[in-house]
PDB file of C-alpha atoms and ligand atoms in Angstrom:
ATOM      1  CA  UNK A 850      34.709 -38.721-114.446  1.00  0.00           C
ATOM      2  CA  UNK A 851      32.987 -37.244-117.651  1.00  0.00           C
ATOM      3  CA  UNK A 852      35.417 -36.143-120.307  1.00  0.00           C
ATOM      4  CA  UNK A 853      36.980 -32.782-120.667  1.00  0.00           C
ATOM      5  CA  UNK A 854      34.364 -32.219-123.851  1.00  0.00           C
ATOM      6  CA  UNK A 855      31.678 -32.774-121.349  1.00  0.00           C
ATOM      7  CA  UNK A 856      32.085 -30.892-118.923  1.00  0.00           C
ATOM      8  CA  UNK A 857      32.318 -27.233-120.327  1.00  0.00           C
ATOM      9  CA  UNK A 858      30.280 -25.071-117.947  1.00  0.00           C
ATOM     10  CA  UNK A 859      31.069 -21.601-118.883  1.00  0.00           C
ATOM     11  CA  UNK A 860      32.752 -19.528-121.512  1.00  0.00           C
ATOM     12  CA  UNK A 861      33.793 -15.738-121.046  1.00  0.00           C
ATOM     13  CA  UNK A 862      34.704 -14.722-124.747  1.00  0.00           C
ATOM     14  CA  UNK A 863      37.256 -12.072-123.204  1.00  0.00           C
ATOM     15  CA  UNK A 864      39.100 -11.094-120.028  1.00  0.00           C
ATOM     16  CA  UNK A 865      41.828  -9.146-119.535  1.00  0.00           C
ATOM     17  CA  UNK A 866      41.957 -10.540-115.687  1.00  0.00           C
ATOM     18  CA  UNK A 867      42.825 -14.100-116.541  1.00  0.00           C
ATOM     19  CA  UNK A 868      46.173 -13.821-117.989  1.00  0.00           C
ATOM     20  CA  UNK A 869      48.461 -11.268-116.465  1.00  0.00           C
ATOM     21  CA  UNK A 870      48.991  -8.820-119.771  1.00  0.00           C
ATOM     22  CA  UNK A 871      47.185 -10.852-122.031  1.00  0.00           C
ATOM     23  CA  UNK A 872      43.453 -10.356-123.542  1.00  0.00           C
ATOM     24  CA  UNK A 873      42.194 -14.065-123.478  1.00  0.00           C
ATOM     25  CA  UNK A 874      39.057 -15.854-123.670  1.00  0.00           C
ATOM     26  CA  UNK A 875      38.143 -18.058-120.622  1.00  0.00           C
ATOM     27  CA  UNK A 876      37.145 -22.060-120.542  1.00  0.00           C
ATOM     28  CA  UNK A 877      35.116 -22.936-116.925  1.00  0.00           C
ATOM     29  CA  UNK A 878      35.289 -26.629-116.141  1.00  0.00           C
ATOM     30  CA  UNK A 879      32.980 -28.389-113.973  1.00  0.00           C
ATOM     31  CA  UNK A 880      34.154 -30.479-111.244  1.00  0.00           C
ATOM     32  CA  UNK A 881      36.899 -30.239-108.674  1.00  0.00           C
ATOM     33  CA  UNK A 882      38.698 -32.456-106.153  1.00  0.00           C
ATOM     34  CA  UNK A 883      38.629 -30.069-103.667  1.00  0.00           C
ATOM     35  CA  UNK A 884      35.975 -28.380-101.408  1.00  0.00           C
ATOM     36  CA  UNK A 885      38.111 -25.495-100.291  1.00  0.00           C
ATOM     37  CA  UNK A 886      35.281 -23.680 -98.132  1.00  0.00           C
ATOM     38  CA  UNK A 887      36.415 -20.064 -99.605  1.00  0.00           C
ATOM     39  CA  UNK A 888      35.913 -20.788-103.066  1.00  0.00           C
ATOM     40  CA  UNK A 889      34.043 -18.615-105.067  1.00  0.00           C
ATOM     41  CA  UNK A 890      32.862 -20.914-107.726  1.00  0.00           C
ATOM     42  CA  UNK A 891      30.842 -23.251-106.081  1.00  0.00           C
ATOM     43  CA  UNK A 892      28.441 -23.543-108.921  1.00  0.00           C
ATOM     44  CA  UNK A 893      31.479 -25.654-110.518  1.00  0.00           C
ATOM     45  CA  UNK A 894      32.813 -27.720-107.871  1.00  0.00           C
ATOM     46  CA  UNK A 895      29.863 -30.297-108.031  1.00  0.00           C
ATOM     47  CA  UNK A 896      30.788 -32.668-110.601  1.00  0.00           C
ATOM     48  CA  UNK A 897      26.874 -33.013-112.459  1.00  0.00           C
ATOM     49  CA  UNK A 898      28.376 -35.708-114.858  1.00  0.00           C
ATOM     50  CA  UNK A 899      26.113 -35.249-117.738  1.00  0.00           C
ATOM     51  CA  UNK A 900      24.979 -31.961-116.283  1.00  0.00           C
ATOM     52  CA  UNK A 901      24.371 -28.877-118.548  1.00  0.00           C
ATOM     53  CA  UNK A 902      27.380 -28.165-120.668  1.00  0.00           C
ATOM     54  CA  UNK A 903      28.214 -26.161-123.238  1.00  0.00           C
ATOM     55  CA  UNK A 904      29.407 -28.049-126.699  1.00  0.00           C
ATOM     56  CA  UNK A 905      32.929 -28.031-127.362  1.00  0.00           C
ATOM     57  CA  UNK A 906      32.254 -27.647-131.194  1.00  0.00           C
ATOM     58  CA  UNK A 907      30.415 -24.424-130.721  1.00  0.00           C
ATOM     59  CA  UNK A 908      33.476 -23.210-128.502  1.00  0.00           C
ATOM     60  CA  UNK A 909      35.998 -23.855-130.951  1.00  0.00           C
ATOM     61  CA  UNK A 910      33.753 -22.108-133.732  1.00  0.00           C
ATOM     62  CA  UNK A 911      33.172 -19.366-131.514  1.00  0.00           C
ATOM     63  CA  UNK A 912      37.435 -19.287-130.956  1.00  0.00           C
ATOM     64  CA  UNK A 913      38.105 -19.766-134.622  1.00  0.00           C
ATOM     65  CA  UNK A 914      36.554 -16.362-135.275  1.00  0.00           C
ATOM     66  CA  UNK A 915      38.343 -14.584-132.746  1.00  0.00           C
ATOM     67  CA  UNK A 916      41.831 -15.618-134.059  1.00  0.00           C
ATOM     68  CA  UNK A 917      43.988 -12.590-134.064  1.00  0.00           C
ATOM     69  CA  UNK A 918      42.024 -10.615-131.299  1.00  0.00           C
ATOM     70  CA  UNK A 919      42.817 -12.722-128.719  1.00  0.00           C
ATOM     71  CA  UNK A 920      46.057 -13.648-127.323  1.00  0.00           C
ATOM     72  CA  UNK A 921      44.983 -17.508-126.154  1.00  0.00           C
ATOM     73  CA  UNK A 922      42.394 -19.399-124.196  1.00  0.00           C
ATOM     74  CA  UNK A 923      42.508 -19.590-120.245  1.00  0.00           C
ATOM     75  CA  UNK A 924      41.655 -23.300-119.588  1.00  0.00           C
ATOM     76  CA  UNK A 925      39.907 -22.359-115.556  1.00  0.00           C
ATOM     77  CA  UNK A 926      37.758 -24.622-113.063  1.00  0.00           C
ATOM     78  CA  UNK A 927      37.103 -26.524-111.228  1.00  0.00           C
ATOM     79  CA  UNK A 928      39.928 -28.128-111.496  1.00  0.00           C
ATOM     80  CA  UNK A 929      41.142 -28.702-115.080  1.00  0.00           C
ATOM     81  CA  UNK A 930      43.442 -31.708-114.528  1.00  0.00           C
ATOM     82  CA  UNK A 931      41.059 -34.193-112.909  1.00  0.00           C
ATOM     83  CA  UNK A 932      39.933 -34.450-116.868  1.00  0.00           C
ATOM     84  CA  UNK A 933      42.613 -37.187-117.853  1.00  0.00           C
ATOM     85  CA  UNK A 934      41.429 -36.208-121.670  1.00  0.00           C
ATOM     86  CA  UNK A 935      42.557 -32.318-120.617  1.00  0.00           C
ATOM     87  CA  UNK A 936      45.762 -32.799-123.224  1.00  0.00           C
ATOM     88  CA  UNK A 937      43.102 -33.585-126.422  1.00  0.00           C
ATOM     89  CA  UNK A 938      41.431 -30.137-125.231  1.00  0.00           C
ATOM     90  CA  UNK A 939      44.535 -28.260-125.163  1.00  0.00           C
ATOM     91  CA  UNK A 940      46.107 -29.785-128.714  1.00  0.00           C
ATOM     92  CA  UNK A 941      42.637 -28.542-130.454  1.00  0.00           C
ATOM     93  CA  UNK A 942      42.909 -24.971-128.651  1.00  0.00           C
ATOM     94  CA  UNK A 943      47.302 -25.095-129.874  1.00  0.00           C
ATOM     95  CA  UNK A 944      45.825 -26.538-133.250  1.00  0.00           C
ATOM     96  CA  UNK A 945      43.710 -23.729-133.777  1.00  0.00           C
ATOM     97  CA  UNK A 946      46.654 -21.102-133.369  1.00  0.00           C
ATOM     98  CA  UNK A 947      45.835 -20.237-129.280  1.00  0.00           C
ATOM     99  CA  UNK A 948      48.498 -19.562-126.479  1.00  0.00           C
ATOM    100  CA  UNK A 949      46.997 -22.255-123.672  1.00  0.00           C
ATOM    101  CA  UNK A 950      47.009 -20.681-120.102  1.00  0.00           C
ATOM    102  CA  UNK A 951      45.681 -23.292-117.153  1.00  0.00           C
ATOM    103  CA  UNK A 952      44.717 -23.222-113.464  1.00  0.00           C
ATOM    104  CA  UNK A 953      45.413 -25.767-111.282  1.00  0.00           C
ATOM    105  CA  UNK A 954      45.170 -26.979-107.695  1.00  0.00           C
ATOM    106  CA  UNK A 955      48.367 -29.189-108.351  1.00  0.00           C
ATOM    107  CA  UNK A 956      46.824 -32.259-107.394  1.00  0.00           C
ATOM    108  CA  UNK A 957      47.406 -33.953-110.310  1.00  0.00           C
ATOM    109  CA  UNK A 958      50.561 -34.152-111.322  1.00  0.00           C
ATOM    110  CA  UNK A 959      50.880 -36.827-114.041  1.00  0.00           C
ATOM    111  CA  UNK A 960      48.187 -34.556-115.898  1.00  0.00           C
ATOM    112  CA  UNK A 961      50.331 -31.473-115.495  1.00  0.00           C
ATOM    113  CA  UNK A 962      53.213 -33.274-116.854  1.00  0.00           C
ATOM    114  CA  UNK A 963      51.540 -34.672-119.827  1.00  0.00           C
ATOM    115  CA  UNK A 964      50.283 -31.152-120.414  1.00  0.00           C
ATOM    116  CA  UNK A 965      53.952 -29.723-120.031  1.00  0.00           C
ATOM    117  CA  UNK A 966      56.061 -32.375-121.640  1.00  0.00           C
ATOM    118  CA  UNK A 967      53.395 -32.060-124.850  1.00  0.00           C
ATOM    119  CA  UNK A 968      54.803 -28.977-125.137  1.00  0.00           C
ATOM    120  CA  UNK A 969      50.704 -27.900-124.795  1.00  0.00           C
ATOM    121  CA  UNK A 970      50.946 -25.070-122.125  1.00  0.00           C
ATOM    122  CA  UNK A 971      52.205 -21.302-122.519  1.00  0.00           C
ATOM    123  CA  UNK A 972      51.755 -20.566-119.036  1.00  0.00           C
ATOM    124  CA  UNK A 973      50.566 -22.498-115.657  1.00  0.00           C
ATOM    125  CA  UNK A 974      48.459 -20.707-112.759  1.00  0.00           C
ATOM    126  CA  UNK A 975      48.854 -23.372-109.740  1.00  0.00           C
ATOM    127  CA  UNK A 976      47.240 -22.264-106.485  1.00  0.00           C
ATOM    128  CA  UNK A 977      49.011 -23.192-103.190  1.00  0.00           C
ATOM    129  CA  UNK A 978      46.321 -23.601-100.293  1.00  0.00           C
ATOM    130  CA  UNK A 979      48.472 -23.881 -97.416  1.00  0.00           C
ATOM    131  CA  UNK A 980      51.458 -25.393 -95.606  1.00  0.00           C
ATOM    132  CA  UNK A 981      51.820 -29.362 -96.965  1.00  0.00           C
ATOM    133  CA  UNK A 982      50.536 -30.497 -93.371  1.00  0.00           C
ATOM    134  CA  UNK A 983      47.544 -28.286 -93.623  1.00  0.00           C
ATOM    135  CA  UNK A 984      46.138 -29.031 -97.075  1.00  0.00           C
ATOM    136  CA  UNK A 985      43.325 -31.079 -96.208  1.00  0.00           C
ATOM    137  CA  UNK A 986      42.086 -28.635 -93.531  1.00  0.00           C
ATOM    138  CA  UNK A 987      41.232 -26.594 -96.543  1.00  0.00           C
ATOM    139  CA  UNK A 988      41.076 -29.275 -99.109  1.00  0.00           C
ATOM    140  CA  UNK A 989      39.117 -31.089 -97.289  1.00  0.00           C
ATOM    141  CA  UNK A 990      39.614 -34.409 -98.841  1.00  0.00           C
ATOM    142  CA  UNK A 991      42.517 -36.524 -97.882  1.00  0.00           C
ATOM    143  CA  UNK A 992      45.522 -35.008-100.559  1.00  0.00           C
ATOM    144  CA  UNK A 993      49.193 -36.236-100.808  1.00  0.00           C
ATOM    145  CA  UNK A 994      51.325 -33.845-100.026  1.00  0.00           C
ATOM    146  CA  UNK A 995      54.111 -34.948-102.493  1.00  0.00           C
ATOM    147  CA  UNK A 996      51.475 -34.644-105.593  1.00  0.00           C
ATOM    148  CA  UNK A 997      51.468 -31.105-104.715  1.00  0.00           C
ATOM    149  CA  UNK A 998      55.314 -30.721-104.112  1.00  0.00           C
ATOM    150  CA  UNK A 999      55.813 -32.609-107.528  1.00  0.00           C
ATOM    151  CA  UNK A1000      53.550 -30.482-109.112  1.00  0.00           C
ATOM    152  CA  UNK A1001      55.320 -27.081-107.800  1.00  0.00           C
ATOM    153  CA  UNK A1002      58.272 -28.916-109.063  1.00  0.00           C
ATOM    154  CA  UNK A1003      57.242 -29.568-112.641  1.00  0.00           C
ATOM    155  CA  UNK A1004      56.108 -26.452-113.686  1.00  0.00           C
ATOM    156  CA  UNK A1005      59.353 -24.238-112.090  1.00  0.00           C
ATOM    157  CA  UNK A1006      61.516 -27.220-114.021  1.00  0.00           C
ATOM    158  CA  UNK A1007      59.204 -26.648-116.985  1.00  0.00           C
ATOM    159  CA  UNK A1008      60.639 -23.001-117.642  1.00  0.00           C
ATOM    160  CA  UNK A1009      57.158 -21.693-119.091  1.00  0.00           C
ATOM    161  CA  UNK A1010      55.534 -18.713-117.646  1.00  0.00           C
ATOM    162  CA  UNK A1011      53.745 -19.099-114.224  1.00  0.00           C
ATOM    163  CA  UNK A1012      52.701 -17.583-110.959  1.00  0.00           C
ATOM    164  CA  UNK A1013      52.159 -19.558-107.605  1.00  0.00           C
ATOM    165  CA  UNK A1014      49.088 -17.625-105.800  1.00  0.00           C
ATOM    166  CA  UNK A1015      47.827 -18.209-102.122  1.00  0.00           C
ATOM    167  CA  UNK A1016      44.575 -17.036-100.942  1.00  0.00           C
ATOM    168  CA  UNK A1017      45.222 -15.734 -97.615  1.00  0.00           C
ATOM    169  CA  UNK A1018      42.703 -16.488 -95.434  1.00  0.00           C
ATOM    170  CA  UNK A1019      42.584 -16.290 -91.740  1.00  0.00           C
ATOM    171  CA  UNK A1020      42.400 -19.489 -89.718  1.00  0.00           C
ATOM    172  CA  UNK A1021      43.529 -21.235 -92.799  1.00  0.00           C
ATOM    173  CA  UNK A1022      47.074 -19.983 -93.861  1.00  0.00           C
ATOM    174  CA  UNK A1023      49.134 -17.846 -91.634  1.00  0.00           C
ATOM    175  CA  UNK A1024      52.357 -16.034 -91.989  1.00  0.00           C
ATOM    176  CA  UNK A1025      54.105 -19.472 -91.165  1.00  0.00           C
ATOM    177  CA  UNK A1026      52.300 -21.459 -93.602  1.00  0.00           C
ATOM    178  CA  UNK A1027      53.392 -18.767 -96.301  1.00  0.00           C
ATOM    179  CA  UNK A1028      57.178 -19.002 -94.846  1.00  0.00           C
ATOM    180  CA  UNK A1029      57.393 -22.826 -96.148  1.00  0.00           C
ATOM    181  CA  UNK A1030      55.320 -22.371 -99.195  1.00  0.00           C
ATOM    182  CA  UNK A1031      57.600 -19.401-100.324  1.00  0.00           C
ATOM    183  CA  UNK A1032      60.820 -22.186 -99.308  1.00  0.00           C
ATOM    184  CA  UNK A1033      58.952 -25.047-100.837  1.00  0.00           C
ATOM    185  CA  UNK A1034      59.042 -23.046-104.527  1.00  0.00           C
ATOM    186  CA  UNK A1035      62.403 -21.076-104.570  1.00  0.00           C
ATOM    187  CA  UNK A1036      63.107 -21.024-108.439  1.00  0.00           C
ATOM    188  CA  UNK A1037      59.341 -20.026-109.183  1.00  0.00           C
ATOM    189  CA  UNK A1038      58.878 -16.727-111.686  1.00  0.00           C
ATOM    190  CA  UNK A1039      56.537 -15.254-109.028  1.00  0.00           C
ATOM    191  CA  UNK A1040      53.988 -15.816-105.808  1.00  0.00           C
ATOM    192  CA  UNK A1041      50.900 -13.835-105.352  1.00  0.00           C
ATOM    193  CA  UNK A1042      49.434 -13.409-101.954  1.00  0.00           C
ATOM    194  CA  UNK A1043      45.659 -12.760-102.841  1.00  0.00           C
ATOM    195  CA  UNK A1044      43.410 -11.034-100.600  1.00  0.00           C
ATOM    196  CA  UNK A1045      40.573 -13.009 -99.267  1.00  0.00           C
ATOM    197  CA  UNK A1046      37.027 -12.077-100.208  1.00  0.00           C
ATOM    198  CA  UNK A1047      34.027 -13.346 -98.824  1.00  0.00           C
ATOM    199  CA  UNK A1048      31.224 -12.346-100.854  1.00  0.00           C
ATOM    200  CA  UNK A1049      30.194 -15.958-102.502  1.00  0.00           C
ATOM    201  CA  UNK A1050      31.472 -18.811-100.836  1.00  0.00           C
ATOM    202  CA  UNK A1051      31.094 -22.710-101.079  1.00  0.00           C
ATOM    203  CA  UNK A1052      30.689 -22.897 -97.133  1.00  0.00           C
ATOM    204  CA  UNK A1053      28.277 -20.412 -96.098  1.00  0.00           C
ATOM    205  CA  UNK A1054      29.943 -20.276 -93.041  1.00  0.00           C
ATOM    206  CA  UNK A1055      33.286 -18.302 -94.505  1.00  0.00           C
ATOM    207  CA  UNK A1056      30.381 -15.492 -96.165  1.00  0.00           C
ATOM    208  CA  UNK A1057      31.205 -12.389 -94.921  1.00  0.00           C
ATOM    209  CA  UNK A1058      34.259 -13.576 -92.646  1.00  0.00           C
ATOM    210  CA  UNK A1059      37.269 -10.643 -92.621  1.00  0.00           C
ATOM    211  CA  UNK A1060      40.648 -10.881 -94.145  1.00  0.00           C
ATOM    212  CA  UNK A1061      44.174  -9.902 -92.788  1.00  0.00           C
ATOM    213  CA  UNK A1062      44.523  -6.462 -93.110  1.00  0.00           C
ATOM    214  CA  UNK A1063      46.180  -5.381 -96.274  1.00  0.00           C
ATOM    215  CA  UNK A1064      49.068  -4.256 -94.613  1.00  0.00           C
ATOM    216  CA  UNK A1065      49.807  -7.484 -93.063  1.00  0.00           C
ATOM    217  CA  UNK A1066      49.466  -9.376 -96.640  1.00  0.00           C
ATOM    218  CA  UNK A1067      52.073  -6.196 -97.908  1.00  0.00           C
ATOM    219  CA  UNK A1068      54.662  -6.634 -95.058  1.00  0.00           C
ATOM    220  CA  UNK A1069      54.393 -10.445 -95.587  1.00  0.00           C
ATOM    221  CA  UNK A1070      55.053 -10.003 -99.361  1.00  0.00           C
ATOM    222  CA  UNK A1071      58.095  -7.994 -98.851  1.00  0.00           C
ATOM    223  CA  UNK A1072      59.629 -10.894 -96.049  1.00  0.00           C
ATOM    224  CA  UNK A1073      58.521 -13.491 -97.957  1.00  0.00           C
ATOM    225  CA  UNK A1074      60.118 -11.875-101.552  1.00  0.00           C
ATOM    226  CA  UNK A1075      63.567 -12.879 -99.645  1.00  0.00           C
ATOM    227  CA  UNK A1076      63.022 -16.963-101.210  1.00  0.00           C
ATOM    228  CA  UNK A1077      60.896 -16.002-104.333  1.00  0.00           C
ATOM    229  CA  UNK A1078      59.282 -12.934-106.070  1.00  0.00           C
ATOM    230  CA  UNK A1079      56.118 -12.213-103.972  1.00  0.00           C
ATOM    231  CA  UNK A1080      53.215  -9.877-104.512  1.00  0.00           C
ATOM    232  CA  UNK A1081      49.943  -9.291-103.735  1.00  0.00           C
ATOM    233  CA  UNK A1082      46.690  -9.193-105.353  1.00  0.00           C
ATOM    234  CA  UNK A1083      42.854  -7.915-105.051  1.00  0.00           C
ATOM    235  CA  UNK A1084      43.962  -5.875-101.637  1.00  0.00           C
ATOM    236  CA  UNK A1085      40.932  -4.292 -99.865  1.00  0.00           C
ATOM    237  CA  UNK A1086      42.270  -0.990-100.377  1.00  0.00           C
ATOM    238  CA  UNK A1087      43.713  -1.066-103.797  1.00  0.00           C
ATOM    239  CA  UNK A1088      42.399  -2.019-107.039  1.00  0.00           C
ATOM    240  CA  UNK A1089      43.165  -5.608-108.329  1.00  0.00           C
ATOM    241  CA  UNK A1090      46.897  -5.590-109.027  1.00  0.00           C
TER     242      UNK A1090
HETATM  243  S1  LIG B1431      39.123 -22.999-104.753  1.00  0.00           S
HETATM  244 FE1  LIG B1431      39.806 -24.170-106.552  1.00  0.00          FE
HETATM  245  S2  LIG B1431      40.597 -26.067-105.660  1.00  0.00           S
HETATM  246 FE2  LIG B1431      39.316 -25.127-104.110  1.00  0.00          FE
HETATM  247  S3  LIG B1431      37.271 -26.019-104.377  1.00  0.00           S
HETATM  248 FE3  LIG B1431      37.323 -24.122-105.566  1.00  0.00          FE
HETATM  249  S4  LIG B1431      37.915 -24.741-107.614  1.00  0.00           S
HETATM  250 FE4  LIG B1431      38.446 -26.438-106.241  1.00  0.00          FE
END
């Protein structure tokens, strides 16, 4: 696996998307232990090793003379934590003054703690695919289901700020899958149902494929709000939320 300083694929100087209420700038890593066939990065989920990256130095230049417009740096993949060396990356983006937001598929938990018992993280995005069962359906790769249960785990335990989010796609996650999620993470701060949308996908074969209704994903929110805050996100109908 390349290190963290390698694999820098994109940088988005600001976003007010990224960080619920905050103005940050965004860090893409390349590379991902998943091949969730909904995801709409694709262009990062192939690991290219010593692929085209962009160089950390000029990054943290570019950061240093942003200090005081942005709030903090949104560390996004990918998937961050498959970069052992993510901890060195988030101490230079602390060092430098920055709130440190990641997202994470919560398959690697030892990383995640490192990154939480460093005291390095202001806030943790992990996304939930699916019932424990059903994770390599989506994942498709073999996962452990306790990596993903520890990492839930870790980051309610951890006390900083963080959302749980599930991409609710048809065929893939159903209202029972979302029943033992929501169980799973009583405790949490908050769970996001996200609409599915199938413009850009990594399987060509989920391009274009329909959602649940809206309505459904609202109802759901509402039952599911009975074992831990639950809301939705990017409904058809609605703008993003
Ligand atoms: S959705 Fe996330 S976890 Fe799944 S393949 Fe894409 S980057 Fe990896």
């Amino acid at each position: 696996m390349a290190s963290v300083f390698r694999s820098v694929r994109g940088f988005l100087p600001s976003s007010m998307l990224d960080w619920p209420g905050k103005i940050c700038s965004v860090v893409f890593l390349g590379g991902c232990n998943f091949r969730c066939p909904y995801c709409h990065n694709p262009e990062l989920v192939e690991e290219r090793g010593n692929g085209e990256c962009l160089p950390w130095q000029e990054v943290l230049a570019f950061l240093e003379q942003r200090r005081g417009w942005i709030d903090g740096v949104a560390v996004t993949g990918g998937e961050p934590c498959i970069h052992v060396d993510l901890p060195l990356m988030c101490a230079e983006l602390r060092d430098l003054g920055f709130a440190v937001k990641i997202d994470t598929n919560g398959s690697r938990p030892q990383v995640l703690r490192s990154l939480l018992q460093g005291g390095l993280l202001d806030a943790v995005a992990m996304d939930l695919k699916t019932s424990l069962s059903r994770y390599p359906q989506v994942a498709r790769r073999p996962v452990d289901p306790e990596a993903i249960r520890a990492s839930a785990e870790a980051i309610i335990q951890s006390g900083v700020e963080h959302e749980f989010r599930c991409t609710v796609v048809p065929g893939l996650v159903g209202r029972e899958d979302l029943e033992e999620l929501a169980c799973m993470i009583k405790g949490a701060q908050s769970l996001v149902l996200q609409q599915f949308r199938s413009q850009h996908t990594l399987d060509p074969g989920y391009a274009g494929a329909p959602g649940f209704p809206d309505e459904a994903l609202t109802s759901w929110a509402e039952e599911l709000s009975e074992h831990v805050p639950t809301r939705v996100r990017g409904l058809v109908g609605m703008s993003a939320s």
